Each structure stands twice: as structure tokens, then as C-alpha cells.
Short mmCIF file of C-alpha atoms in Angstrom, two decimals:
data_model
loop_
_atom_site.label_atom_id
_atom_site.label_comp_id
_atom_site.label_asym_id
_atom_site.label_seq_id
_atom_site.Cartn_x
_atom_site.Cartn_y
_atom_site.Cartn_z
CA UNK A 11 -1.77 121.54 43.75
CA UNK A 12 -5.30 120.69 42.84
CA UNK A 13 -6.53 117.65 44.57
CA UNK A 14 -8.31 116.10 41.72
CA UNK A 15 -5.39 115.72 39.28
CA UNK A 16 -3.29 114.25 42.19
CA UNK A 17 -6.07 111.66 42.95
CA UNK A 18 -6.25 110.76 39.22
CA UNK A 19 -2.58 110.31 39.23
CA UNK A 20 -2.60 108.15 42.30
CA UNK A 21 -5.34 106.05 40.85
CA UNK A 22 -3.63 105.67 37.44
CA UNK A 23 -0.43 104.90 39.26
CA UNK A 24 -2.32 102.29 41.36
CA UNK A 25 -3.89 100.87 38.29
CA UNK A 26 -0.46 100.54 36.61
CA UNK A 27 0.81 98.78 39.73
CA UNK A 28 -2.21 96.39 39.72
CA UNK A 29 -1.92 95.86 36.02
CA UNK A 30 1.79 95.14 36.36
CA UNK A 31 1.06 92.84 39.17
CA UNK A 32 -1.66 90.97 37.21
CA UNK A 33 0.72 90.64 34.30
CA UNK A 34 3.50 89.19 36.46
CA UNK A 35 1.03 86.86 38.07
CA UNK A 36 -0.29 85.86 34.64
CA UNK A 37 3.25 85.19 33.39
CA UNK A 38 4.00 83.16 36.53
CA UNK A 39 0.64 81.18 36.03
CA UNK A 40 1.54 80.65 32.37
CA UNK A 41 5.12 79.52 33.38
CA UNK A 42 3.58 77.31 35.88
CA UNK A 43 1.13 75.92 33.45
CA UNK A 44 3.90 75.07 30.99
CA UNK A 45 5.87 73.46 33.61
CA UNK A 46 2.88 71.34 34.77
CA UNK A 47 2.21 70.51 31.25
CA UNK A 48 5.78 69.48 30.75
CA UNK A 49 5.69 67.47 33.83
CA UNK A 50 2.58 65.89 32.82
CA UNK A 51 4.08 65.12 29.35
CA UNK A 52 7.16 63.72 31.03
CA UNK A 53 4.96 61.61 33.26
CA UNK A 54 3.10 60.42 30.27
CA UNK A 55 6.06 59.45 28.45
CA UNK A 56 7.44 57.77 31.53
CA UNK A 57 4.25 55.90 31.85
CA UNK A 58 4.38 54.94 28.11
CA UNK A 59 8.00 53.82 28.55
CA UNK A 60 6.80 51.64 31.40
CA UNK A 61 4.12 50.20 29.25
CA UNK A 62 6.61 49.44 26.56
CA UNK A 63 8.97 47.91 29.13
CA UNK A 64 6.18 45.80 30.63
CA UNK A 65 5.15 44.56 27.19
CA UNK A 66 8.79 43.70 26.48
CA UNK A 67 9.04 41.77 29.66
CA UNK A 68 5.78 39.99 28.77
CA UNK A 69 7.30 38.94 25.45
CA UNK A 70 10.57 37.93 27.00
CA UNK A 71 8.44 36.00 29.55
CA UNK A 72 6.51 34.27 26.73
CA UNK A 73 9.68 33.51 24.88
CA UNK A 74 11.15 31.88 27.90
CA UNK A 75 7.96 29.90 28.48
CA UNK A 76 8.25 28.81 24.78
CA UNK A 77 11.79 27.96 25.12
CA UNK A 78 11.06 25.82 28.35
CA UNK A 79 8.25 24.06 26.46
CA UNK A 80 10.41 23.33 23.63
CA UNK A 81 13.21 21.96 26.03
CA UNK A 82 10.40 19.85 27.80
CA UNK A 83 9.38 18.49 24.39
CA UNK A 84 12.85 17.69 23.32
CA UNK A 85 13.39 15.91 26.77
CA UNK A 86 10.28 13.92 26.33
CA UNK A 87 11.18 12.91 22.66
CA UNK A 88 14.62 11.86 24.06
CA UNK A 89 13.08 9.93 26.86
CA UNK A 90 10.55 8.26 24.25
CA UNK A 91 13.40 7.44 21.95
CA UNK A 92 15.54 5.90 24.94
CA UNK A 93 12.53 3.89 26.14
CA UNK A 94 11.82 2.69 22.44
CA UNK A 95 15.49 1.73 22.06
CA UNK A 96 15.50 -0.16 25.21
CA UNK A 97 12.19 -1.87 24.38
CA UNK A 98 13.25 -2.74 20.86
CA UNK A 99 16.59 -4.09 22.24
CA UNK A 100 14.59 -6.71 24.14
CA UNK A 101 11.71 -7.39 21.58
CA UNK A 102 11.56 -10.06 18.73
CA UNK A 103 11.79 -8.84 15.26
CA UNK A 104 10.04 -11.01 12.77
CA UNK A 105 10.66 -10.58 9.11
CA UNK A 106 9.15 -12.17 6.07
CA UNK A 107 11.26 -12.52 2.82
CA UNK A 108 10.98 -14.27 -0.58
CA UNK A 109 14.32 -15.29 -1.69
CA UNK A 110 16.45 -18.04 -3.08
CA UNK A 111 16.68 -20.96 -0.86
CA UNK A 112 20.49 -20.90 -0.89
CA UNK A 113 23.02 -18.83 -2.88
CA UNK A 114 22.70 -20.14 -6.58
CA UNK A 115 19.53 -22.15 -6.07
CA UNK A 116 16.57 -21.87 -8.38
CA UNK A 117 14.19 -22.35 -5.67
CA UNK A 118 12.21 -19.38 -4.44
CA UNK A 119 11.44 -19.71 -0.60
CA UNK A 120 8.85 -17.79 1.34
CA UNK A 121 10.74 -17.29 4.60
CA UNK A 122 9.60 -16.15 8.16
CA UNK A 123 12.54 -15.40 10.56
CA UNK A 124 12.96 -14.02 13.99
CA UNK A 125 16.08 -11.86 13.82
CA UNK A 126 15.46 -10.28 17.28
CA UNK A 127 17.03 -11.42 20.57
CA UNK A 128 13.81 -12.68 22.30
CA UNK A 129 11.05 -15.18 21.74
CA UNK A 130 8.20 -14.15 19.31
CA UNK A 131 4.68 -15.47 20.16
CA UNK A 132 1.44 -15.47 18.24
CA UNK A 133 3.06 -14.30 15.00
CA UNK A 134 0.48 -13.38 12.48
CA UNK A 135 1.28 -12.57 8.81
CA UNK A 136 -0.81 -11.04 6.08
CA UNK A 137 0.36 -10.96 2.54
CA UNK A 138 -1.39 -8.82 -0.15
CA UNK A 139 -2.10 -9.94 -2.88
CA UNK A 140 -2.18 -13.58 -1.93
CA UNK A 141 0.91 -15.47 -2.93
CA UNK A 142 0.84 -17.02 -6.39
CA UNK A 143 3.09 -19.60 -7.96
CA UNK A 144 3.48 -21.60 -11.22
CA UNK A 145 3.19 -24.86 -9.31
CA UNK A 146 -0.55 -25.29 -9.62
CA UNK A 147 -3.64 -24.45 -7.51
CA UNK A 148 -2.94 -27.09 -4.71
CA UNK A 149 0.62 -25.92 -4.06
CA UNK A 150 -0.48 -22.34 -4.14
CA UNK A 151 -3.27 -23.06 -1.70
CA UNK A 152 -0.88 -24.85 0.58
CA UNK A 153 1.52 -22.01 0.43
CA UNK A 154 -1.02 -19.35 1.37
CA UNK A 155 -2.36 -21.56 4.14
CA UNK A 156 1.07 -21.68 5.71
CA UNK A 157 1.74 -17.96 5.17
CA UNK A 158 -1.61 -17.03 6.89
CA UNK A 159 -1.36 -19.53 9.69
CA UNK A 160 -0.82 -18.12 13.30
CA UNK A 161 2.66 -19.24 14.42
CA UNK A 162 2.59 -19.94 18.22
CA UNK A 163 6.34 -19.37 18.79
CA UNK A 164 9.39 -18.47 16.93
CA UNK A 165 12.48 -18.56 18.96
CA UNK A 166 15.36 -16.02 18.41
CA UNK A 167 17.30 -16.88 15.31
CA UNK A 168 14.82 -19.41 14.05
CA UNK A 169 13.81 -19.34 10.41
CA UNK A 170 10.83 -21.15 8.75
CA UNK A 171 11.15 -21.67 5.12
CA UNK A 172 8.24 -22.76 2.61
CA UNK A 173 8.92 -23.62 -1.00
CA UNK A 174 7.27 -21.14 -3.22
CA UNK A 175 8.33 -21.74 -6.84
CA UNK A 176 11.17 -22.36 -9.12
CA UNK A 177 12.70 -19.24 -10.29
CA UNK A 178 12.78 -19.98 -14.02
CA UNK A 179 8.96 -21.13 -13.89
CA UNK A 180 7.97 -18.06 -11.73
CA UNK A 181 9.59 -15.33 -13.82
CA UNK A 182 8.53 -16.95 -17.16
CA UNK A 183 4.87 -16.22 -16.16
CA UNK A 184 3.97 -12.64 -16.44
CA UNK A 185 0.67 -13.12 -15.02
CA UNK A 186 2.19 -14.00 -11.51
CA UNK A 187 2.26 -10.98 -9.10
CA UNK A 188 5.68 -9.95 -8.41
CA UNK A 189 5.02 -7.24 -5.74
CA UNK A 190 3.70 -8.06 -2.24
CA UNK A 191 2.87 -5.94 0.74
CA UNK A 192 3.54 -7.85 3.96
CA UNK A 193 2.23 -7.05 7.47
CA UNK A 194 3.69 -8.86 10.49
CA UNK A 195 2.30 -8.71 14.02
CA UNK A 196 3.85 -10.63 17.03
CA UNK A 197 3.88 -10.42 20.76
CA UNK A 198 7.15 -10.12 22.80
CA UNK A 199 8.20 -10.22 26.57
CA UNK A 200 6.56 -6.70 26.92
CA UNK A 201 3.33 -7.23 24.98
CA UNK A 202 2.32 -6.68 21.32
CA UNK A 203 5.25 -5.59 19.14
CA UNK A 204 4.77 -2.66 16.80
CA UNK A 205 3.14 -3.80 13.54
CA UNK A 206 5.75 -4.04 10.76
CA UNK A 207 4.67 -3.36 7.10
CA UNK A 208 6.71 -3.23 3.96
CA UNK A 209 6.91 -4.28 0.35
CA UNK A 210 8.70 -7.26 -1.18
CA UNK A 211 9.40 -6.69 -4.90
CA UNK A 212 10.54 -9.74 -6.66
CA UNK A 213 11.41 -7.77 -9.75
CA UNK A 214 14.80 -7.14 -8.30
CA UNK A 215 15.47 -10.86 -8.46
CA UNK A 216 14.27 -11.28 -12.11
CA UNK A 217 17.88 -10.33 -13.57
CA UNK A 218 19.75 -11.46 -10.55
CA UNK A 219 22.02 -14.49 -10.07
CA UNK A 220 18.93 -16.73 -9.12
CA UNK A 221 19.36 -18.69 -12.34
CA UNK A 222 22.92 -17.81 -13.45
CA UNK A 223 24.58 -19.57 -10.57
CA UNK A 224 22.43 -22.54 -10.56
CA UNK A 225 25.04 -24.86 -12.61
CA UNK A 226 27.69 -23.90 -10.17
CA UNK A 227 25.61 -24.47 -7.20
CA UNK A 228 24.42 -27.87 -8.66
CA UNK A 229 28.07 -28.82 -9.22
CA UNK A 230 28.82 -28.06 -5.56
CA UNK A 231 25.93 -30.15 -4.36
CA UNK A 232 27.04 -33.11 -6.66
CA UNK A 233 30.56 -32.84 -5.11
CA UNK A 234 29.23 -32.75 -1.55
CA UNK A 235 27.02 -35.87 -2.31
CA UNK A 236 29.98 -37.80 -3.89
CA UNK A 237 32.08 -36.87 -0.68
CA UNK A 238 29.31 -38.29 1.50
CA UNK A 239 29.15 -41.49 -0.65
CA UNK A 240 32.94 -41.95 -0.31
CA UNK A 241 32.75 -41.31 3.41
CA UNK A 242 29.92 -43.92 3.73
CA UNK A 243 31.89 -46.51 1.65
CA UNK A 244 34.95 -46.06 3.60
CA UNK A 245 33.02 -46.40 6.83
CA UNK A 246 31.33 -49.64 5.77
CA UNK A 247 34.57 -51.27 4.83
CA UNK A 248 35.75 -51.22 8.45
#
């Protein structure tokens, strides 16, 4: 056999072997690359999942902190309410009112009363607009002087009353104010009491029994006076 064709055949065969090996290597490299890429993708997904999980944990932690803060706020509010209730239970409570002197009476009284359980000190009252009556300037001035005077002490259950007007005369004058804003300040055993501000609307009395019951009440007063007179006469006989 001629040596040249054999050599060529050998070279061709070697080339095929080398080419096949290179192809196999390339396929292996490609497969390895795909596997590495998949592994990298899996790692990236795992890392992304970890980030999401971490974010969820952060959100959960923030919600827990928010819930804890809310519980703290509720506890503080409950404590403040309990302290306030305890304080109010031992504080004086001074109220101001304008009402009939007694049921059925035509007299309107300006009343200052301590309905709390403890002593009220340095009671200061402000009335706006100033009190007005149909009894003349002098009586009106005296009434406002009494209403604006600092009251040193009002014991529990004590009421101070000042004649303001006669119902028929007061409600007959449309120029007299019927709505007053009252502010009350006082000092109790624990110091200054919270300022009390409210409205007194005398319009609610305009059509009440302030005048309608006056005859009945006057009759009762007459009967009481007659009873006292009889008791006095009986006593003097002995």
C-alpha cells in the first residue's frame, strides 16, 4: 500500500477523533455552563426569597412594635383615667346655677354650690355677659359684685344663694340677657381643680312652672305661717 494515502487516512482519522473529542468537550462545557447558570439562577431566586422573607420579618417586627406602642398608649390612658377618677373623687366640685329659689317660687336665685366631697378654696367665678336684672342698677351692681367676689371657702354640701330677680319681671323684659357663660375655678386638697366652663340658658325657664306654681307655693307658705302662729299661741298660753 502506498504510504501517502495511509498517512492521509491516519491524519483524517485523528482529525475526526480530535473533532469528536472537541465536540464532546464543548457539549460538556455547554451542559456545565447551563448547570452553573441554573445553579446561579436558583441561588439568585433563593437570595430573592431570603430578601422577601427578611422584608416580611421587618414588616412583622414593625407591626409588633406598633401593637406594643398601642398597648402602651392604652395602658397610659387607662392609668390616666384611673388617676383622674381617683383625683376627682377627692376634689371639690363647685357649680353655679340660676334657678327658682324653691319649687314654685317666682324668685330667681344665683346659686353657688359645692357638690363635691371636699373643701373648695379660693373659688373664682366669671359670668359673661354680666348678670342683668329688672330690679334696677343698684341691685344689679350688688349681684355682680357678689358673683365676681373670690369666695375663700365653700365646705362640701354648702350652697350660697343670691336673689337675682323676680321671674315675671325678668322674663317680661326682652332686653335682659337670658344666656350666660360661666367659668368656675377653685382649689382642692391636691391643688387647683380643672376649670369648669358651661352655659346657663334661662330660656328653658321661660315657659316652665316658675310662675305657674306660685299660687300653690304661696298657699303652702301661708299654711306654714299659720301653723307657726298656732304653735306660738299655744306655747304662750302655758
